[in-house]
Short mmCIF file of C-alpha atoms in Angstrom, two decimals:
data_model
loop_
_atom_site.label_atom_id
_atom_site.label_comp_id
_atom_site.label_asym_id
_atom_site.label_seq_id
_atom_site.Cartn_x
_atom_site.Cartn_y
_atom_site.Cartn_z
CA MET A 1 0.00 0.00 0.00
CA PRO A 2 1.80 3.10 -1.21
CA PHE A 3 -0.01 5.45 1.17
CA LEU A 4 1.03 3.48 4.26
CA ALA A 5 4.56 3.03 2.93
CA SER A 6 4.88 6.82 2.49
CA ARG A 7 4.29 7.32 6.24
CA ARG A 8 3.20 10.89 5.47
CA PHE A 9 0.59 11.01 8.20
CA ASP A 10 0.46 11.14 11.98
CA GLY A 11 -2.45 8.77 12.39
CA LEU A 12 -5.47 7.35 10.67
CA ASN A 13 -8.65 5.40 11.25
CA VAL A 14 -9.27 2.10 9.52
CA THR A 15 -12.71 0.75 8.64
CA ILE A 16 -14.09 -2.49 7.30
CA PRO A 17 -12.91 -4.23 5.14
CA TYR A 18 -9.32 -3.14 5.95
CA LYS A 19 -9.13 -3.73 9.73
CA ILE A 20 -7.39 -7.07 9.26
CA THR A 21 -5.51 -6.37 6.01
CA VAL A 22 -3.73 -3.29 7.41
CA MET A 23 -2.05 -5.35 10.14
CA GLN A 24 0.56 -6.78 7.77
CA TYR A 25 1.88 -3.29 7.00
CA LEU A 26 2.46 -2.24 10.62
CA ASP A 27 5.65 -2.34 12.65
CA GLU A 28 3.84 -3.05 15.89
CA ILE A 29 0.38 -4.07 17.02
CA SER A 30 -0.94 -3.47 20.53
CA PRO A 31 -1.59 -6.63 22.56
CA GLU A 32 -5.33 -5.85 22.61
CA ALA A 33 -5.52 -5.47 18.83
CA GLU A 34 -3.48 -8.64 18.43
CA ARG A 35 -5.95 -10.59 20.63
CA ILE A 36 -8.94 -9.19 18.75
CA GLY A 37 -7.31 -9.73 15.37
CA SER A 38 -8.08 -6.30 13.96
CA VAL A 39 -6.83 -2.72 14.02
CA ASN A 40 -8.97 0.40 13.70
CA THR A 41 -6.38 3.07 14.49
CA VAL A 42 -2.83 3.49 13.15
CA VAL A 43 -0.37 5.93 14.72
CA ARG A 44 3.02 6.96 13.34
CA THR A 45 5.53 7.45 16.14
CA ASN A 46 8.26 10.11 16.18
CA ASP A 47 10.76 7.54 14.94
CA GLY A 48 8.48 6.62 12.00
CA LYS A 49 7.09 3.30 13.23
CA LEU A 50 3.47 2.45 12.48
CA ILE A 51 1.62 1.07 15.48
CA GLY A 52 -1.88 -0.41 15.27
CA TYR A 53 -4.49 -0.22 18.01
CA ASN A 54 -8.06 -1.31 18.45
CA THR A 55 -9.68 1.65 20.22
CA ASP A 56 -13.03 -0.16 20.31
CA PHE A 57 -11.47 -2.39 23.00
CA TYR A 58 -10.76 0.60 25.25
CA GLY A 59 -14.17 2.13 24.56
CA MET A 60 -16.04 -1.05 25.38
CA SER A 61 -13.99 -1.77 28.52
CA GLU A 62 -14.46 1.77 29.82
CA LEU A 63 -18.18 1.75 29.03
CA ILE A 64 -18.62 -1.41 31.10
CA ARG A 65 -16.64 0.08 34.00
CA HIS A 66 -18.46 3.42 33.78
CA ALA A 67 -21.84 1.66 33.86
CA GLY A 68 -20.76 -0.11 37.06
CA ILE A 69 -21.12 -3.57 35.57
CA ALA A 70 -19.00 -6.06 37.49
CA ILE A 71 -17.61 -8.75 35.19
CA LYS A 72 -14.78 -10.15 37.31
CA ASP A 73 -15.38 -13.83 38.10
CA LYS A 74 -18.79 -13.75 36.37
CA LYS A 75 -20.31 -15.60 33.44
CA VAL A 76 -20.68 -13.30 30.42
CA ALA A 77 -22.97 -13.87 27.43
CA ILE A 78 -22.05 -12.29 24.10
CA LEU A 79 -24.85 -12.12 21.56
CA GLY A 80 -23.61 -12.60 18.01
CA THR A 81 -20.37 -13.60 16.34
CA GLY A 82 -19.64 -10.55 14.20
CA GLY A 83 -16.52 -8.40 14.42
CA THR A 84 -17.68 -6.60 17.55
CA SER A 85 -18.07 -9.90 19.36
CA LYS A 86 -14.28 -10.33 19.23
CA THR A 87 -13.89 -6.95 20.91
CA ALA A 88 -16.50 -7.86 23.52
CA ARG A 89 -14.70 -11.14 24.23
CA ALA A 90 -11.31 -9.43 24.61
CA GLY A 91 -12.87 -6.83 26.92
CA ALA A 92 -14.58 -9.48 29.05
CA ILE A 93 -11.32 -11.40 29.38
CA HIS A 94 -9.47 -8.20 30.27
CA LEU A 95 -12.05 -7.40 32.96
CA GLY A 96 -11.71 -10.88 34.48
CA ALA A 97 -14.76 -12.80 33.25
CA LYS A 98 -14.77 -16.37 34.58
CA GLU A 99 -16.71 -17.82 31.65
CA ILE A 100 -17.81 -16.46 28.27
CA ILE A 101 -20.73 -17.89 26.33
CA THR A 102 -21.41 -16.84 22.75
CA VAL A 103 -24.95 -17.01 21.40
CA SER A 104 -25.40 -16.90 17.63
CA ARG A 105 -27.85 -17.97 15.00
CA ASP A 106 -24.83 -18.93 12.88
CA PRO A 107 -23.57 -22.33 14.07
CA ASN A 108 -20.03 -21.63 12.79
#
């Protein structure tokens, strides 16, 4: 991707369908984005490295905390298996869920 290779930007947002594809062009990927398997934000550091993050992870985790929902040592149900379900799973694990159940109409 010529635009990414140029590194003539400070940061950018990534949307579907490029959240997974962009990962191969990055120098580093945050542990959260790595666990989720997608990046939605790319930042160029002062030394020119491209680092990928998944800011949805932070947003979801903080929303749960802000709402006062206690997940630690609890059973968590995630409805659906789309892209956001991966973020929900990573957030639940991060917040200490004991068990995670996924409910989906798609058996795969």
